[in-house]
C-alpha cells in the first residue's frame, strides 16, 4: 500500500493558479497509475485527472481539460496537479490517488490521500 500526502491547496481568486503536490511513501510509485479527484461540499467525489506510470498517457475530466495539467516525477515519488484559470466551481477538497492498474485509476483507485482544500473566490 502507498501512503499519499497532498499539499499546495489554499485560497485563490478566480482566474488564478495553484499547484498541488502529492508525495508518496511506503513504496515507489514508478509502476503505479496516479490520479486526482475532488469533492465539493454536498457533492460526490469526482475524477479530475489521471496519469500512467510512465507519464506518457494522461486523461482529464471535461470540466478541467485545457486548464489543469497532471504530471509526475518518479525520482521524487511525487505527482502534481497544475491548476490554471481557476473558477469558483473548482472549489473542493482535492485528493491524490494511486493504483497499480491504469484501468482502475479513474474509477476505483486503491490508495488515497487525506485531501487538501482548494477554495476559489469570485
XYZ file of N, CA and C in Angstrom:
366
model
N 0.841 -1.196 0.000
C 0.000 0.000 0.000
C 0.876 1.246 0.000
N 0.373 2.267 -0.663
C 1.106 3.521 -0.778
C 0.456 4.570 0.128
N 1.271 5.295 0.870
C 0.775 6.422 1.661
C 0.941 7.695 0.833
N -0.105 8.504 0.801
C -0.118 9.694 -0.038
C -0.443 10.922 0.797
N 0.321 11.992 0.602
C 0.088 13.236 1.328
C 0.032 14.389 0.328
N -1.099 15.058 0.292
C -1.286 16.189 -0.604
C -0.869 17.494 0.074
N -0.462 18.454 -0.741
C -0.148 19.794 -0.258
C -0.353 20.790 -1.393
N -0.351 22.064 -1.037
C -0.445 23.104 -2.050
C -1.805 23.755 -2.191
N -2.780 23.262 -1.447
C -4.095 23.872 -1.516
C -4.104 25.243 -0.845
N -5.208 25.946 -1.032
C -5.322 27.263 -0.415
C -6.449 28.063 -1.021
N -6.426 29.361 -0.727
C -7.444 30.284 -1.225
C -6.861 31.097 -2.379
N -7.592 31.155 -3.481
C -7.125 31.885 -4.657
C -8.322 32.566 -5.319
N -8.077 33.667 -5.981
C -9.152 34.353 -6.695
C -9.427 33.670 -8.025
N -10.626 33.841 -8.506
C -10.981 33.296 -9.815
C -10.002 33.805 -10.875
N -9.598 32.905 -11.742
C -8.618 33.234 -12.760
C -7.191 32.954 -12.351
N -6.988 32.678 -11.075
C -5.656 32.413 -10.561
C -5.219 30.973 -10.768
N -4.057 30.653 -10.205
C -3.457 29.331 -10.364
C -3.005 28.771 -9.026
N -2.987 27.454 -8.961
C -2.416 26.732 -7.827
C -1.750 25.472 -8.352
N -0.752 25.019 -7.629
C -0.109 23.754 -7.968
C -0.184 22.832 -6.772
N -0.883 21.732 -6.940
C -0.975 20.738 -5.891
C 0.142 19.711 -6.047
N 0.631 19.240 -4.912
C 1.641 18.196 -4.899
C 1.124 17.000 -4.099
N 1.593 15.838 -4.484
C 1.245 14.606 -3.781
C 2.529 13.822 -3.593
N 2.931 13.677 -2.334
C 4.146 12.941 -2.007
C 3.766 11.537 -1.552
N 4.387 10.557 -2.163
C 4.107 9.167 -1.842
C 5.217 8.582 -0.980
N 4.834 7.650 -0.144
C 5.805 6.928 0.685
C 5.309 5.501 0.884
N 6.165 4.685 1.392
C 5.797 3.293 1.629
C 6.293 2.366 0.543
N 6.244 2.844 -0.676
C 6.817 2.124 -1.801
C 6.907 3.076 -2.987
N 7.705 2.700 -3.959
C 7.853 3.546 -5.129
C 6.573 3.531 -5.965
N 6.233 4.685 -6.516
C 5.038 4.781 -7.364
C 5.381 4.676 -8.834
N 6.604 4.328 -9.150
C 7.050 4.319 -10.551
C 6.283 3.321 -11.407
N 5.620 2.347 -10.771
C 4.823 1.384 -11.541
C 3.325 1.577 -11.316
N 2.963 2.677 -10.671
C 1.565 2.957 -10.357
C 0.984 4.015 -11.284
N -0.269 3.840 -11.630
C -1.034 4.929 -12.207
C -1.445 5.850 -11.063
N -1.470 7.146 -11.341
C -1.796 8.121 -10.321
C -2.930 9.018 -10.795
N -3.688 9.533 -9.842
C -4.817 10.374 -10.229
C -5.146 11.418 -9.191
N -5.971 12.356 -9.600
C -6.522 13.375 -8.717
C -8.045 13.325 -8.809
N -8.652 13.449 -7.661
C -10.100 13.531 -7.553
C -10.441 14.760 -6.712
N -11.706 15.144 -6.704
C -12.123 16.253 -5.856
C -13.543 16.027 -5.356
N -13.823 16.643 -4.224
C -15.172 16.554 -3.659
C -15.589 17.923 -3.149
N -16.613 18.458 -3.761
C -17.168 19.740 -3.346
C -18.211 19.510 -2.258
N -18.493 20.528 -1.451
C -19.485 20.382 -0.387
C -20.839 19.912 -0.921
N -21.365 18.861 -0.309
C -22.669 18.355 -0.699
C -22.684 17.542 -1.974
N -21.511 17.292 -2.526
C -21.446 16.533 -3.780
C -20.598 15.284 -3.610
N -20.744 14.366 -4.550
C -19.930 13.159 -4.524
C -18.524 13.462 -5.041
N -17.608 12.640 -4.636
C -16.236 12.773 -5.130
C -16.211 12.471 -6.623
N -15.464 13.278 -7.379
C -15.410 13.100 -8.828
C -13.967 13.048 -9.322
N -13.802 12.353 -10.418
C -12.498 12.231 -11.052
C -12.087 13.552 -11.675
N -10.793 13.878 -11.589
C -10.255 15.101 -12.178
C -9.227 14.792 -13.263
N -8.195 14.010 -12.918
C -7.120 13.755 -13.881
C -6.389 12.479 -13.501
N -5.775 11.845 -14.507
C -5.002 10.632 -14.280
C -3.769 10.640 -15.155
N -2.760 9.888 -14.711
C -1.524 9.778 -15.464
C -0.993 8.357 -15.329
N -0.488 7.828 -16.427
C 0.053 6.475 -16.415
C 1.385 6.438 -15.679
N 1.879 5.237 -15.416
C 3.111 5.098 -14.641
C 4.287 5.788 -15.321
N 4.305 5.785 -16.650
C 5.417 6.380 -17.393
C 5.240 7.882 -17.589
N 4.019 8.364 -17.392
C 3.737 9.766 -17.655
C 3.357 10.058 -19.092
N 3.381 9.030 -19.938
C 3.124 9.248 -21.360
C 1.640 9.394 -21.674
N 0.800 8.882 -20.793
C -0.647 8.930 -21.026
C -1.316 9.712 -19.910
N -2.119 10.672 -20.289
C -2.892 11.443 -19.323
C -4.351 11.490 -19.760
N -5.212 11.743 -18.801
C -6.645 11.771 -19.074
C -7.283 12.765 -18.118
N -8.227 13.565 -18.629
C -8.826 14.621 -17.824
C -10.347 14.586 -17.899
N -10.959 15.029 -16.837
C -12.392 15.275 -16.870
C -12.651 16.460 -17.794
N -13.771 16.442 -18.465
C -14.089 17.528 -19.395
C -14.096 18.891 -18.700
N -14.477 18.907 -17.446
C -14.615 20.167 -16.716
C -13.287 20.864 -16.466
N -12.175 20.140 -16.574
C -10.870 20.740 -16.294
C -9.932 20.703 -17.495
N -10.349 20.059 -18.565
C -9.500 19.903 -19.738
C -9.095 21.271 -20.282
N -7.804 21.432 -20.543
C -7.295 22.693 -21.050
C -6.894 23.679 -19.962
N -7.294 23.408 -18.718
C -6.950 24.296 -17.602
C -6.023 23.626 -16.598
N -6.188 22.324 -16.393
C -5.379 21.572 -15.430
C -4.389 20.679 -16.171
N -3.230 20.476 -15.535
C -2.217 19.580 -16.087
C -1.684 18.676 -14.987
N -1.754 17.378 -15.218
C -1.192 16.416 -14.267
C 0.197 16.014 -14.748
N 1.112 15.854 -13.805
C 2.467 15.428 -14.133
C 3.019 14.611 -12.981
N 4.143 13.974 -13.214
C 4.744 13.160 -12.170
C 6.254 13.199 -12.281
N 6.901 12.947 -11.145
C 8.355 12.833 -11.077
C 8.627 11.567 -10.287
N 8.863 10.483 -10.980
C 9.055 9.202 -10.297
C 10.311 9.193 -9.427
N 11.292 9.980 -9.802
C 12.512 10.054 -8.993
C 12.226 10.673 -7.629
N 11.218 11.550 -7.585
C 10.833 12.194 -6.325
C 9.615 11.520 -5.698
N 9.145 10.454 -6.349
C 7.966 9.737 -5.839
C 6.785 10.683 -5.632
N 6.583 11.552 -6.601
C 5.578 12.604 -6.451
C 4.758 12.801 -7.722
N 3.563 13.329 -7.493
C 2.653 13.679 -8.582
C 2.161 15.101 -8.347
N 1.849 15.790 -9.429
C 1.462 17.191 -9.315
C 0.200 17.471 -10.120
N -0.492 18.523 -9.717
C -1.638 18.998 -10.495
C -1.523 20.513 -10.603
N -1.194 20.984 -11.798
C -1.145 22.415 -12.056
C -2.524 22.871 -12.478
N -3.075 23.826 -11.731
C -4.439 24.291 -11.992
C -4.392 25.764 -12.370
N -4.797 26.055 -13.581
C -4.831 27.426 -14.093
C -6.263 27.855 -14.375
N -6.450 29.140 -14.529
C -7.772 29.698 -14.852
C -8.844 29.141 -13.921
N -8.544 29.171 -12.644
C -9.449 28.566 -11.668
C -10.783 29.304 -11.603
N -11.823 28.520 -11.342
C -13.185 29.025 -11.249
C -13.744 28.719 -9.856
N -14.725 29.476 -9.410
C -15.347 29.149 -8.123
C -15.886 27.707 -8.080
N -16.297 27.181 -9.210
C -16.792 25.796 -9.260
C -15.693 24.758 -9.070
N -14.435 25.194 -9.056
C -13.330 24.279 -8.772
C -13.108 24.113 -7.269
N -13.826 24.882 -6.469
C -13.698 24.780 -5.019
C -14.070 23.376 -4.547
N -13.148 22.740 -3.821
C -13.356 21.366 -3.377
C -12.158 20.919 -2.551
N -12.306 19.770 -1.925
C -11.154 19.076 -1.353
C -10.593 18.183 -2.462
N -9.304 18.324 -2.695
C -8.650 17.567 -3.757
C -7.861 16.409 -3.154
N -8.072 15.226 -3.745
C -7.448 14.007 -3.258
C -6.522 13.410 -4.306
N -5.401 12.928 -3.851
C -4.473 12.173 -4.670
C -4.807 10.691 -4.527
N -4.642 9.930 -5.603
C -4.957 8.512 -5.578
C -3.926 7.724 -6.370
N -3.782 6.450 -6.001
C -2.822 5.580 -6.678
C -3.418 4.200 -6.876
N -3.049 3.578 -7.987
C -3.461 2.201 -8.242
C -2.467 1.553 -9.190
N -2.182 0.262 -8.962
C -1.261 -0.426 -9.881
C -1.815 -0.515 -11.304
N -3.121 -0.377 -11.454
C -3.748 -0.524 -12.765
C -4.286 0.808 -13.295
N -3.889 1.167 -14.495
C -4.391 2.402 -15.105
C -5.884 2.307 -15.380
N -6.371 1.117 -15.607
C -7.796 0.954 -15.910
C -8.677 1.260 -14.703
N -8.106 1.222 -13.527
C -8.880 1.486 -12.312
C -8.687 2.888 -11.761
N -7.682 3.605 -12.238
C -7.326 4.871 -11.602
C -8.411 5.918 -11.755
N -9.234 5.842 -12.769
C -10.268 6.857 -12.956
C -11.564 6.532 -12.224
N -11.679 5.314 -11.723
C -12.956 4.901 -11.119
C -12.822 4.434 -9.677
N -11.881 3.541 -9.408
C -11.803 2.953 -8.078
C -10.365 2.690 -7.671
N -9.569 3.746 -7.535
C -8.177 3.544 -7.111
C -8.087 2.967 -5.712
N -6.997 2.260 -5.470
C -6.855 1.552 -4.211
C -6.436 2.450 -3.064
N -5.485 3.335 -3.312
C -4.898 4.128 -2.240
C -5.272 5.605 -2.382
N -5.535 6.219 -1.242
C -5.991 7.611 -1.219
C -5.217 8.443 -0.213
N -5.058 9.719 -0.534
C -4.544 10.658 0.440
C -5.677 11.242 1.264
N -5.322 12.142 2.172
C -6.304 12.738 3.066
C -6.976 13.979 2.473
N -6.395 14.531 1.447
C -7.001 15.663 0.769
C -6.429 17.003 1.174
N -6.563 17.965 0.270
C -6.163 19.345 0.526
C -7.250 20.269 -0.013
N -7.569 21.303 0.767
C -8.679 22.182 0.400
C -8.239 23.225 -0.617
N -9.025 23.372 -1.652
C -8.846 24.441 -2.633
C -10.118 25.285 -2.637
N -9.954 26.577 -2.409
C -11.094 27.486 -2.414
C -10.833 28.599 -3.422
N -11.751 28.765 -4.347
C -11.627 29.792 -5.381
C -12.724 30.832 -5.152
N -12.293 32.057 -4.893
C -13.264 33.127 -4.634
C -13.591 33.883 -5.915
N -14.805 34.381 -5.978
C -15.242 35.101 -7.186
C -14.926 36.573 -7.094
